[in-house]
mmCIF file with all atom_site columns, C-alpha atoms in Angstrom:
data_model
loop_
_atom_site.group_PDB
_atom_site.id
_atom_site.type_symbol
_atom_site.label_atom_id
_atom_site.label_alt_id
_atom_site.label_comp_id
_atom_site.label_asym_id
_atom_site.label_entity_id
_atom_site.label_seq_id
_atom_site.pdbx_PDB_ins_code
_atom_site.Cartn_x
_atom_site.Cartn_y
_atom_site.Cartn_z
_atom_site.occupancy
_atom_site.B_iso_or_equiv
_atom_site.pdbx_formal_charge
_atom_site.auth_seq_id
_atom_site.auth_comp_id
_atom_site.auth_asym_id
_atom_site.auth_atom_id
_atom_site.pdbx_PDB_model_num
ATOM 1   C CA . ASP M 1 1   ? -1.711  -12.076 23.821 1.00 57.00 ? 85  ASP M CA 1
ATOM 2   C CA . ALA M 1 2   ? 1.461   -14.064 23.754 1.00 60.00 ? 86  ALA M CA 1
ATOM 3   C CA . LYS M 1 3   ? 4.770   -12.948 23.363 1.00 83.00 ? 87  LYS M CA 1
ATOM 4   C CA . THR M 1 4   ? 6.881   -13.567 20.778 1.00 91.00 ? 88  THR M CA 1
ATOM 5   C CA . THR M 1 5   ? 10.771  -13.786 20.032 1.00 93.00 ? 89  THR M CA 1
ATOM 6   C CA . GLN M 1 6   ? 12.889  -12.800 16.831 1.00 95.00 ? 90  GLN M CA 1
ATOM 7   C CA . PRO M 1 7   ? 16.166  -12.429 15.980 1.00 96.00 ? 91  PRO M CA 1
ATOM 8   C CA . THR M 1 8   ? 17.029  -8.487  15.296 1.00 94.00 ? 92  THR M CA 1
ATOM 9   C CA . SER M 1 9   ? 18.009  -8.823  12.190 1.00 96.00 ? 93  SER M CA 1
ATOM 10  C CA . MET M 1 10  ? 18.975  -10.987 8.834  1.00 97.00 ? 94  MET M CA 1
ATOM 11  C CA . ASP M 1 11  ? 20.523  -10.943 5.737  1.00 97.00 ? 95  ASP M CA 1
ATOM 12  C CA . CYS M 1 12  ? 19.604  -12.654 2.415  1.00 96.00 ? 96  CYS M CA 1
ATOM 13  C CA . ALA M 1 13  ? 20.846  -12.716 -1.213 1.00 97.00 ? 97  ALA M CA 1
ATOM 14  C CA . GLU M 1 14  ? 18.759  -11.508 -3.607 1.00 97.00 ? 98  GLU M CA 1
ATOM 15  C CA . GLY M 1 15  ? 16.675  -14.115 -5.411 1.00 96.00 ? 99  GLY M CA 1
ATOM 16  C CA . ARG M 1 16  ? 17.278  -16.765 -2.648 1.00 97.00 ? 100 ARG M CA 1
ATOM 17  C CA . ALA M 1 17  ? 14.429  -17.922 -0.100 1.00 97.00 ? 101 ALA M CA 1
ATOM 18  C CA . ALA M 1 18  ? 14.371  -15.434 2.885  1.00 98.00 ? 102 ALA M CA 1
ATOM 19  C CA . ASN M 1 19  ? 13.398  -17.399 6.282  1.00 98.00 ? 103 ASN M CA 1
ATOM 20  C CA . LEU M 1 20  ? 12.403  -15.591 9.137  1.00 98.00 ? 104 LEU M CA 1
ATOM 21  C CA . PRO M 1 21  ? 11.891  -17.438 12.485 1.00 97.00 ? 105 PRO M CA 1
ATOM 22  C CA . CYS M 1 22  ? 9.373   -16.682 15.458 1.00 96.00 ? 106 CYS M CA 1
ATOM 23  C CA . ASN M 1 23  ? 9.302   -18.118 18.670 1.00 95.00 ? 107 ASN M CA 1
ATOM 24  C CA . HIS M 1 24  ? 5.825   -18.198 20.568 1.00 92.00 ? 108 HIS M CA 1
ATOM 25  C CA . SER M 1 25  ? 6.299   -20.769 23.021 1.00 92.00 ? 109 SER M CA 1
ATOM 26  C CA . THR M 1 26  ? 3.414   -19.417 25.145 1.00 89.00 ? 110 THR M CA 1
ATOM 27  C CA . ILE M 1 27  ? 0.723   -19.355 22.147 1.00 90.00 ? 111 ILE M CA 1
ATOM 28  C CA . SER M 1 28  ? -2.880  -20.121 23.544 1.00 87.00 ? 112 SER M CA 1
ATOM 29  C CA . GLY M 1 29  ? -4.934  -23.023 21.392 1.00 87.00 ? 113 GLY M CA 1
ATOM 30  C CA . ASN M 1 30  ? -7.139  -20.209 19.997 1.00 85.00 ? 114 ASN M CA 1
ATOM 31  C CA . GLU M 1 31  ? -4.556  -17.808 19.097 1.00 87.00 ? 115 GLU M CA 1
ATOM 32  C CA . TYR M 1 32  ? -3.360  -16.875 15.266 1.00 89.00 ? 116 TYR M CA 1
ATOM 33  C CA . VAL M 1 33  ? -0.075  -15.831 13.931 1.00 92.00 ? 117 VAL M CA 1
ATOM 34  C CA . TYR M 1 34  ? 0.210   -13.158 12.236 1.00 92.00 ? 118 TYR M CA 1
ATOM 35  C CA . TRP M 1 35  ? 3.187   -11.571 10.140 1.00 95.00 ? 119 TRP M CA 1
ATOM 36  C CA . TYR M 1 36  ? 3.409   -7.450  8.785  1.00 94.00 ? 120 TYR M CA 1
ATOM 37  C CA . ARG M 1 37  ? 6.252   -5.830  7.344  1.00 95.00 ? 121 ARG M CA 1
ATOM 38  C CA . GLN M 1 38  ? 7.458   -2.267  8.027  1.00 94.00 ? 122 GLN M CA 1
ATOM 39  C CA . ILE M 1 39  ? 9.323   -0.884  4.759  1.00 93.00 ? 123 ILE M CA 1
ATOM 40  C CA . HIS M 1 40  ? 11.159  2.193   5.875  1.00 85.00 ? 124 HIS M CA 1
ATOM 41  C CA . SER M 1 41  ? 8.691   4.524   7.925  1.00 79.00 ? 125 SER M CA 1
ATOM 42  C CA . GLN M 1 42  ? 5.902   3.321   6.082  1.00 89.00 ? 126 GLN M CA 1
ATOM 43  C CA . GLY M 1 43  ? 2.554   1.820   7.961  1.00 91.00 ? 127 GLY M CA 1
ATOM 44  C CA . PRO M 1 44  ? 2.910   -1.634  8.517  1.00 92.00 ? 128 PRO M CA 1
ATOM 45  C CA . GLN M 1 45  ? 1.593   -3.915  5.472  1.00 92.00 ? 129 GLN M CA 1
ATOM 46  C CA . TYR M 1 46  ? -0.332  -7.188  6.208  1.00 91.00 ? 130 TYR M CA 1
ATOM 47  C CA . ILE M 1 47  ? 1.534   -10.403 4.989  1.00 94.00 ? 131 ILE M CA 1
ATOM 48  C CA . ILE M 1 48  ? -0.156  -13.824 5.785  1.00 94.00 ? 132 ILE M CA 1
ATOM 49  C CA . HIS M 1 49  ? -1.584  -15.247 9.135  1.00 92.00 ? 133 HIS M CA 1
ATOM 50  C CA . GLY M 1 50  ? -2.576  -18.452 10.038 1.00 92.00 ? 134 GLY M CA 1
ATOM 51  C CA . LEU M 1 51  ? -3.663  -20.761 13.034 1.00 91.00 ? 135 LEU M CA 1
ATOM 52  C CA . LYS M 1 52  ? -2.294  -24.573 12.696 1.00 91.00 ? 136 LYS M CA 1
ATOM 53  C CA . ASN M 1 53  ? -1.840  -25.169 9.281  1.00 87.00 ? 137 ASN M CA 1
ATOM 54  C CA . ASN M 1 54  ? 0.632   -24.069 6.586  1.00 93.00 ? 138 ASN M CA 1
ATOM 55  C CA . GLU M 1 55  ? -0.571  -20.968 4.808  1.00 95.00 ? 139 GLU M CA 1
ATOM 56  C CA . THR M 1 56  ? 0.806   -19.812 1.349  1.00 96.00 ? 140 THR M CA 1
ATOM 57  C CA . ASN M 1 57  ? -0.489  -16.270 -0.369 1.00 94.00 ? 141 ASN M CA 1
ATOM 58  C CA . GLU M 1 58  ? 0.852   -14.297 -3.469 1.00 94.00 ? 142 GLU M CA 1
ATOM 59  C CA . MET M 1 59  ? 3.458   -12.727 -0.896 1.00 93.00 ? 143 MET M CA 1
ATOM 60  C CA . ALA M 1 60  ? 4.769   -15.352 1.158  1.00 97.00 ? 144 ALA M CA 1
ATOM 61  C CA . SER M 1 61  ? 4.624   -18.590 2.985  1.00 98.00 ? 145 SER M CA 1
ATOM 62  C CA . LEU M 1 62  ? 3.955   -19.455 6.654  1.00 97.00 ? 146 LEU M CA 1
ATOM 63  C CA . ILE M 1 63  ? 5.011   -22.816 8.095  1.00 97.00 ? 147 ILE M CA 1
ATOM 64  C CA . ILE M 1 64  ? 4.026   -23.503 11.834 1.00 96.00 ? 148 ILE M CA 1
ATOM 65  C CA . THR M 1 65  ? 5.138   -26.106 13.827 1.00 96.00 ? 149 THR M CA 1
ATOM 66  C CA . GLU M 1 66  ? 3.139   -28.913 15.117 1.00 94.00 ? 150 GLU M CA 1
ATOM 67  C CA . ASP M 1 67  ? 3.190   -28.018 18.801 1.00 95.00 ? 151 ASP M CA 1
ATOM 68  C CA . ARG M 1 68  ? 2.452   -24.034 17.296 1.00 94.00 ? 152 ARG M CA 1
ATOM 69  C CA . LYS M 1 69  ? 5.455   -22.861 19.858 1.00 94.00 ? 153 LYS M CA 1
ATOM 70  C CA . SER M 1 70  ? 7.264   -21.268 16.381 1.00 95.00 ? 154 SER M CA 1
ATOM 71  C CA . SER M 1 71  ? 6.680   -20.335 13.237 1.00 96.00 ? 155 SER M CA 1
ATOM 72  C CA . THR M 1 72  ? 8.888   -19.240 9.954  1.00 97.00 ? 156 THR M CA 1
ATOM 73  C CA . LEU M 1 73  ? 7.778   -17.113 7.449  1.00 98.00 ? 157 LEU M CA 1
ATOM 74  C CA . ILE M 1 74  ? 9.027   -17.807 3.974  1.00 98.00 ? 158 ILE M CA 1
ATOM 75  C CA . LEU M 1 75  ? 9.736   -15.185 1.198  1.00 97.00 ? 159 LEU M CA 1
ATOM 76  C CA . PRO M 1 76  ? 10.558  -17.842 -1.790 1.00 96.00 ? 160 PRO M CA 1
ATOM 77  C CA . HIS M 1 77  ? 12.472  -15.344 -3.749 1.00 95.00 ? 161 HIS M CA 1
ATOM 78  C CA . ALA M 1 78  ? 13.461  -12.433 -2.214 1.00 96.00 ? 162 ALA M CA 1
ATOM 79  C CA . THR M 1 79  ? 13.995  -9.018  -3.573 1.00 97.00 ? 163 THR M CA 1
ATOM 80  C CA . LEU M 1 80  ? 15.574  -5.811  -2.957 1.00 96.00 ? 164 LEU M CA 1
ATOM 81  C CA . ARG M 1 81  ? 12.028  -4.466  -2.438 1.00 95.00 ? 165 ARG M CA 1
ATOM 82  C CA . ASP M 1 82  ? 11.536  -7.065  0.480  1.00 97.00 ? 166 ASP M CA 1
ATOM 83  C CA . THR M 1 83  ? 14.271  -4.977  2.862  1.00 97.00 ? 167 THR M CA 1
ATOM 84  C CA . ALA M 1 84  ? 12.129  -4.179  5.742  1.00 97.00 ? 168 ALA M CA 1
ATOM 85  C CA . VAL M 1 85  ? 11.254  -4.665  9.421  1.00 96.00 ? 169 VAL M CA 1
ATOM 86  C CA . TYR M 1 86  ? 9.136   -7.998  9.852  1.00 97.00 ? 170 TYR M CA 1
ATOM 87  C CA . TYR M 1 87  ? 6.816   -8.352  12.752 1.00 95.00 ? 171 TYR M CA 1
ATOM 88  C CA . CYS M 1 88  ? 5.543   -11.902 14.203 1.00 94.00 ? 172 CYS M CA 1
ATOM 89  C CA . ILE M 1 89  ? 2.461   -11.351 16.242 1.00 91.00 ? 173 ILE M CA 1
ATOM 90  C CA . VAL M 1 90  ? 0.321   -13.826 17.755 1.00 88.00 ? 174 VAL M CA 1
ATOM 91  C CA . ARG M 1 91  ? -3.407  -12.811 19.033 1.00 83.00 ? 175 ARG M CA 1
ATOM 92  C CA . THR M 1 92  ? -6.735  -14.130 19.080 1.00 74.00 ? 176 THR M CA 1
ATOM 93  C CA . LYS M 1 93  ? -9.190  -13.829 15.925 1.00 67.00 ? 177 LYS M CA 1
ATOM 94  C CA . THR M 1 94  ? -11.455 -11.411 17.656 1.00 69.00 ? 178 THR M CA 1
ATOM 95  C CA . GLY M 1 95  ? -8.744  -9.810  19.856 1.00 71.00 ? 179 GLY M CA 1
ATOM 96  C CA . ASN M 1 96  ? -8.786  -6.143  20.153 1.00 71.00 ? 180 ASN M CA 1
ATOM 97  C CA . GLN M 1 97  ? -5.049  -5.323  20.884 1.00 75.00 ? 181 GLN M CA 1
ATOM 98  C CA . PHE M 1 98  ? -2.225  -6.208  18.597 1.00 77.00 ? 182 PHE M CA 1
ATOM 99  C CA . TYR M 1 99  ? 1.437   -5.868  20.294 1.00 81.00 ? 183 TYR M CA 1
ATOM 100 C CA . PHE M 1 100 ? 4.143   -5.276  17.726 1.00 82.00 ? 184 PHE M CA 1
ATOM 101 C CA . GLY M 1 101 ? 7.368   -5.730  19.496 1.00 80.00 ? 185 GLY M CA 1
ATOM 102 C CA . THR M 1 102 ? 10.849  -5.137  17.703 1.00 82.00 ? 186 THR M CA 1
ATOM 103 C CA . GLY M 1 103 ? 10.535  -7.159  14.779 1.00 92.00 ? 187 GLY M CA 1
ATOM 104 C CA . THR M 1 104 ? 13.467  -8.664  12.316 1.00 96.00 ? 188 THR M CA 1
ATOM 105 C CA . SER M 1 105 ? 15.296  -6.325  10.063 1.00 96.00 ? 189 SER M CA 1
ATOM 106 C CA . LEU M 1 106 ? 15.983  -8.201  7.223  1.00 97.00 ? 190 LEU M CA 1
ATOM 107 C CA . THR M 1 107 ? 18.303  -6.898  4.467  1.00 97.00 ? 191 THR M CA 1
ATOM 108 C CA . VAL M 1 108 ? 18.240  -8.126  1.112  1.00 97.00 ? 192 VAL M CA 1
ATOM 109 C CA . ILE M 1 109 ? 21.456  -7.976  -0.463 1.00 97.00 ? 193 ILE M CA 1
ATOM 110 C CA . PRO M 1 110 ? 22.218  -7.679  -4.355 1.00 95.00 ? 194 PRO M CA 1
ATOM 111 C CA . ASN A 2 1   ? -9.988  3.639   -1.896 1.00 63.00 ? 247 ASN A CA 1
ATOM 112 C CA . ALA A 2 2   ? -9.065  5.918   1.176  1.00 73.00 ? 248 ALA A CA 1
ATOM 113 C CA . GLY A 2 3   ? -8.766  3.086   3.902  1.00 92.00 ? 249 GLY A CA 1
ATOM 114 C CA . VAL A 2 4   ? -6.925  4.659   6.910  1.00 95.00 ? 250 VAL A CA 1
ATOM 115 C CA . THR A 2 5   ? -6.104  8.370   6.586  1.00 96.00 ? 251 THR A CA 1
ATOM 116 C CA . GLN A 2 6   ? -4.300  10.388  9.064  1.00 97.00 ? 252 GLN A CA 1
ATOM 117 C CA . THR A 2 7   ? -3.590  14.329  9.003  1.00 96.00 ? 253 THR A CA 1
ATOM 118 C CA . PRO A 2 8   ? -1.168  16.142  9.446  1.00 97.00 ? 254 PRO A CA 1
ATOM 119 C CA . LYS A 2 9   ? 1.264   14.172  7.777  1.00 96.00 ? 255 LYS A CA 1
ATOM 120 C CA . PHE A 2 10  ? 4.028   16.257  9.746  1.00 96.00 ? 256 PHE A CA 1
ATOM 121 C CA . ARG A 2 11  ? 4.001   18.634  12.488 1.00 96.00 ? 257 ARG A CA 1
ATOM 122 C CA . ILE A 2 12  ? 6.351   20.765  14.638 1.00 97.00 ? 258 ILE A CA 1
ATOM 123 C CA . LEU A 2 13  ? 5.156   21.381  18.193 1.00 96.00 ? 259 LEU A CA 1
ATOM 124 C CA . LYS A 2 14  ? 6.581   23.836  20.536 1.00 97.00 ? 260 LYS A CA 1
ATOM 125 C CA . ILE A 2 15  ? 6.748   22.155  24.364 1.00 97.00 ? 261 ILE A CA 1
ATOM 126 C CA . GLY A 2 16  ? 3.599   22.825  26.192 1.00 96.00 ? 262 GLY A CA 1
ATOM 127 C CA . GLN A 2 17  ? 0.959   23.311  22.870 1.00 97.00 ? 263 GLN A CA 1
ATOM 128 C CA . SER A 2 18  ? -1.435  21.196  22.362 1.00 96.00 ? 264 SER A CA 1
ATOM 129 C CA . MET A 2 19  ? -2.592  19.546  19.406 1.00 96.00 ? 265 MET A CA 1
ATOM 130 C CA . THR A 2 20  ? -5.120  16.552  17.779 1.00 97.00 ? 266 THR A CA 1
ATOM 131 C CA . LEU A 2 21  ? -3.870  14.044  15.184 1.00 98.00 ? 267 LEU A CA 1
ATOM 132 C CA . GLN A 2 22  ? -6.998  13.295  13.465 1.00 98.00 ? 268 GLN A CA 1
ATOM 133 C CA . CYS A 2 23  ? -8.065  9.724   11.817 1.00 98.00 ? 269 CYS A CA 1
ATOM 134 C CA . THR A 2 24  ? -10.625 8.598   9.886  1.00 97.00 ? 270 THR A CA 1
ATOM 135 C CA . GLN A 2 25  ? -11.133 5.142   8.255  1.00 96.00 ? 271 GLN A CA 1
ATOM 136 C CA . ASP A 2 26  ? -13.925 4.440   5.573  1.00 95.00 ? 272 ASP A CA 1
ATOM 137 C CA . MET A 2 27  ? -14.072 0.673   5.892  1.00 92.00 ? 273 MET A CA 1
ATOM 138 C CA . ASN A 2 28  ? -16.747 0.453   8.454  1.00 91.00 ? 274 ASN A CA 1
ATOM 139 C CA . HIS A 2 29  ? -13.987 -1.285  10.699 1.00 91.00 ? 275 HIS A CA 1
ATOM 140 C CA . ASN A 2 30  ? -15.169 -1.633  14.635 1.00 90.00 ? 276 ASN A CA 1
ATOM 141 C CA . TYR A 2 31  ? -11.634 -1.678  16.218 1.00 92.00 ? 277 TYR A CA 1
ATOM 142 C CA . MET A 2 32  ? -9.380  1.352   15.788 1.00 94.00 ? 278 MET A CA 1
ATOM 143 C CA . TYR A 2 33  ? -5.579  1.965   17.332 1.00 94.00 ? 279 TYR A CA 1
ATOM 144 C CA . TRP A 2 34  ? -3.253  4.448   17.843 1.00 96.00 ? 280 TRP A CA 1
ATOM 145 C CA . TYR A 2 35  ? 0.541   3.379   18.094 1.00 95.00 ? 281 TYR A CA 1
ATOM 146 C CA . ARG A 2 36  ? 3.815   5.491   18.162 1.00 96.00 ? 282 ARG A CA 1
ATOM 147 C CA . GLN A 2 37  ? 7.209   4.797   16.785 1.00 94.00 ? 283 GLN A CA 1
ATOM 148 C CA . ASP A 2 38  ? 10.451  6.072   17.896 1.00 92.00 ? 284 ASP A CA 1
ATOM 149 C CA . PRO A 2 39  ? 13.251  6.053   15.748 1.00 86.00 ? 285 PRO A CA 1
ATOM 150 C CA . GLY A 2 40  ? 14.837  2.477   15.302 1.00 82.00 ? 286 GLY A CA 1
ATOM 151 C CA . MET A 2 41  ? 12.118  1.100   17.549 1.00 86.00 ? 287 MET A CA 1
ATOM 152 C CA . GLY A 2 42  ? 8.898   -1.223  17.238 1.00 87.00 ? 288 GLY A CA 1
ATOM 153 C CA . LEU A 2 43  ? 5.432   0.271   17.228 1.00 90.00 ? 289 LEU A CA 1
ATOM 154 C CA . LYS A 2 44  ? 3.935   0.738   20.967 1.00 92.00 ? 290 LYS A CA 1
ATOM 155 C CA . LEU A 2 45  ? 0.078   0.966   21.505 1.00 92.00 ? 291 LEU A CA 1
ATOM 156 C CA . ILE A 2 46  ? -1.241  4.127   22.618 1.00 95.00 ? 292 ILE A CA 1
ATOM 157 C CA . TYR A 2 47  ? -4.853  3.821   23.016 1.00 95.00 ? 293 TYR A CA 1
ATOM 158 C CA . TYR A 2 48  ? -7.356  1.516   21.073 1.00 93.00 ? 294 TYR A CA 1
ATOM 159 C CA . SER A 2 49  ? -11.152 1.295   20.336 1.00 94.00 ? 295 SER A CA 1
ATOM 160 C CA . VAL A 2 50  ? -13.803 -1.624  19.869 1.00 91.00 ? 296 VAL A CA 1
ATOM 161 C CA . GLY A 2 51  ? -16.235 0.772   18.914 1.00 93.00 ? 297 GLY A CA 1
ATOM 162 C CA . ALA A 2 52  ? -18.079 4.113   19.365 1.00 95.00 ? 298 ALA A CA 1
ATOM 163 C CA . GLY A 2 53  ? -17.963 5.224   22.456 1.00 95.00 ? 299 GLY A CA 1
ATOM 164 C CA . ILE A 2 54  ? -15.310 2.813   24.138 1.00 95.00 ? 300 ILE A CA 1
ATOM 165 C CA . THR A 2 55  ? -11.580 3.594   24.241 1.00 96.00 ? 301 THR A CA 1
ATOM 166 C CA . ASP A 2 56  ? -9.313  1.928   26.641 1.00 94.00 ? 302 ASP A CA 1
ATOM 167 C CA . LYS A 2 57  ? -5.261  2.392   27.262 1.00 94.00 ? 303 LYS A CA 1
ATOM 168 C CA . GLY A 2 58  ? -2.483  0.517   25.440 1.00 92.00 ? 304 GLY A CA 1
ATOM 169 C CA . GLU A 2 59  ? 0.933   0.109   26.456 1.00 90.00 ? 305 GLU A CA 1
ATOM 170 C CA . VAL A 2 60  ? 1.965   4.092   26.765 1.00 95.00 ? 306 VAL A CA 1
ATOM 171 C CA . PRO A 2 61  ? -1.120  6.107   27.241 1.00 96.00 ? 307 PRO A CA 1
ATOM 172 C CA . ASN A 2 62  ? 0.251   9.009   29.202 1.00 96.00 ? 308 ASN A CA 1
ATOM 173 C CA . GLY A 2 63  ? 0.327   12.230  27.875 1.00 96.00 ? 309 GLY A CA 1
ATOM 174 C CA . TYR A 2 64  ? -2.738  11.414  25.391 1.00 97.00 ? 310 TYR A CA 1
ATOM 175 C CA . ASN A 2 65  ? -6.175  11.463  25.453 1.00 97.00 ? 311 ASN A CA 1
ATOM 176 C CA . VAL A 2 66  ? -8.790  9.721   22.694 1.00 97.00 ? 312 VAL A CA 1
ATOM 177 C CA . SER A 2 67  ? -12.256 9.706   21.955 1.00 96.00 ? 313 SER A CA 1
ATOM 178 C CA . ARG A 2 68  ? -14.445 8.022   19.823 1.00 97.00 ? 314 ARG A CA 1
ATOM 179 C CA . SER A 2 69  ? -17.873 9.322   18.903 1.00 96.00 ? 315 SER A CA 1
ATOM 180 C CA . THR A 2 70  ? -18.312 7.685   15.546 1.00 96.00 ? 316 THR A CA 1
ATOM 181 C CA . THR A 2 71  ? -17.144 4.848   14.081 1.00 95.00 ? 317 THR A CA 1
ATOM 182 C CA . GLU A 2 72  ? -15.129 6.446   11.461 1.00 96.00 ? 318 GLU A CA 1
ATOM 183 C CA . ASP A 2 73  ? -13.144 9.022   13.479 1.00 97.00 ? 319 ASP A CA 1
ATOM 184 C CA . PHE A 2 74  ? -10.650 8.286   16.543 1.00 98.00 ? 320 PHE A CA 1
ATOM 185 C CA . PRO A 2 75  ? -8.578  11.608  17.071 1.00 98.00 ? 321 PRO A CA 1
ATOM 186 C CA . LEU A 2 76  ? -5.652  11.384  19.271 1.00 98.00 ? 322 LEU A CA 1
ATOM 187 C CA . ARG A 2 77  ? -5.171  14.361  21.446 1.00 97.00 ? 323 ARG A CA 1
ATOM 188 C CA . LEU A 2 78  ? -1.677  15.561  23.062 1.00 96.00 ? 324 LEU A CA 1
ATOM 189 C CA . GLU A 2 79  ? -1.925  17.824  26.002 1.00 90.00 ? 325 GLU A CA 1
ATOM 190 C CA . LEU A 2 80  ? 1.119   19.854  27.046 1.00 93.00 ? 326 LEU A CA 1
ATOM 191 C CA . ALA A 2 81  ? 3.765   18.443  24.166 1.00 95.00 ? 327 ALA A CA 1
ATOM 192 C CA . ALA A 2 82  ? 6.956   17.334  25.725 1.00 96.00 ? 328 ALA A CA 1
ATOM 193 C CA . PRO A 2 83  ? 10.284  16.415  23.473 1.00 96.00 ? 329 PRO A CA 1
ATOM 194 C CA . SER A 2 84  ? 9.651   12.654  24.904 1.00 96.00 ? 330 SER A CA 1
ATOM 195 C CA . GLN A 2 85  ? 6.636   12.549  22.595 1.00 97.00 ? 331 GLN A CA 1
ATOM 196 C CA . THR A 2 86  ? 8.656   13.268  19.266 1.00 96.00 ? 332 THR A CA 1
ATOM 197 C CA . SER A 2 87  ? 7.647   9.847   17.544 1.00 97.00 ? 333 SER A CA 1
ATOM 198 C CA . VAL A 2 88  ? 6.081   9.103   14.237 1.00 96.00 ? 334 VAL A CA 1
ATOM 199 C CA . TYR A 2 89  ? 2.089   8.128   14.962 1.00 98.00 ? 335 TYR A CA 1
ATOM 200 C CA . PHE A 2 90  ? 0.403   5.745   12.925 1.00 97.00 ? 336 PHE A CA 1
ATOM 201 C CA . CYS A 2 91  ? -3.452  5.036   13.265 1.00 97.00 ? 337 CYS A CA 1
ATOM 202 C CA . ALA A 2 92  ? -4.955  1.731   12.073 1.00 95.00 ? 338 ALA A CA 1
ATOM 203 C CA . SER A 2 93  ? -8.134  -0.031  11.953 1.00 93.00 ? 339 SER A CA 1
ATOM 204 C CA . SER A 2 94  ? -9.452  -3.623  11.892 1.00 89.00 ? 340 SER A CA 1
ATOM 205 C CA . TYR A 2 95  ? -12.781 -5.580  11.655 1.00 81.00 ? 341 TYR A CA 1
ATOM 206 C CA . PRO A 2 96  ? -12.573 -9.270  13.796 1.00 71.00 ? 342 PRO A CA 1
ATOM 207 C CA . SER A 2 97  ? -14.883 -11.170 11.039 1.00 63.00 ? 343 SER A CA 1
ATOM 208 C CA . SER A 2 98  ? -12.797 -10.549 8.067  1.00 56.00 ? 344 SER A CA 1
ATOM 209 C CA . GLY A 2 99  ? -9.428  -12.227 9.821  1.00 62.00 ? 345 GLY A CA 1
ATOM 210 C CA . ASN A 2 100 ? -8.832  -9.072  12.029 1.00 67.00 ? 346 ASN A CA 1
ATOM 211 C CA . THR A 2 101 ? -6.244  -7.509  9.871  1.00 81.00 ? 347 THR A CA 1
ATOM 212 C CA . ILE A 2 102 ? -4.770  -4.443  10.589 1.00 87.00 ? 348 ILE A CA 1
ATOM 213 C CA . TYR A 2 103 ? -4.455  -1.839  7.993  1.00 91.00 ? 349 TYR A CA 1
ATOM 214 C CA . PHE A 2 104 ? -2.439  1.192   8.836  1.00 93.00 ? 350 PHE A CA 1
ATOM 215 C CA . GLY A 2 105 ? -2.201  4.915   7.885  1.00 95.00 ? 351 GLY A CA 1
ATOM 216 C CA . GLU A 2 106 ? 0.562   6.488   6.430  1.00 93.00 ? 352 GLU A CA 1
ATOM 217 C CA . GLY A 2 107 ? 1.485   7.856   9.397  1.00 95.00 ? 353 GLY A CA 1
ATOM 218 C CA . SER A 2 108 ? 2.171   11.506  10.996 1.00 97.00 ? 354 SER A CA 1
ATOM 219 C CA . TRP A 2 109 ? 5.681   12.992  12.091 1.00 96.00 ? 355 TRP A CA 1
ATOM 220 C CA . LEU A 2 110 ? 5.508   14.963  15.207 1.00 97.00 ? 356 LEU A CA 1
ATOM 221 C CA . THR A 2 111 ? 8.338   16.844  16.097 1.00 96.00 ? 357 THR A CA 1
ATOM 222 C CA . VAL A 2 112 ? 8.250   18.696  19.804 1.00 96.00 ? 358 VAL A CA 1
ATOM 223 C CA . VAL A 2 113 ? 10.670  21.743  20.426 1.00 96.00 ? 359 VAL A CA 1
#
């Protein structure tokens, strides 16, 4: 599985969009980008995933660059409850190992 | 709507003791995983399984053993507990044909003293 690089921490004002970047320059053609978040020692929670095209669901949007070497998770209107560690993972759809790394600690500020 | 269930939630062990962390899932998922998370750190994969009777090592398998006799259950055994095994342990499962989204249990807090 490809390695990912994320900033260690970020702040975002409540109500503003939170944009969390991830670099995955060694991603393979059949590897997807997955995003999870972990709120204060709970089990990580799935947010979104994508292959090439941008994706949106009720939680977030995922923007993947055309060369697929990086992506951005967007939380359109951050709330205090979005304060969490966000993990970017790349893997195949049938891959049997998930490696999480250290993620980005997002703090939403009132 | 149980999902992934782990027991116990909290446990204190003495050095050298052994114990088993239980994990069961009711989603008929092929893949199951055990992770540990030390304070302020990311998750490290201990062991994983792609189906009943099949297990494999992850990043940090030393000091642990697993078995997968059924699709539902994936217990993690700690032999000769050491202080370095003080951590939060998460069990998880996924199913490839459903996008391989991984579902986590609520965690088991283990302290070795």
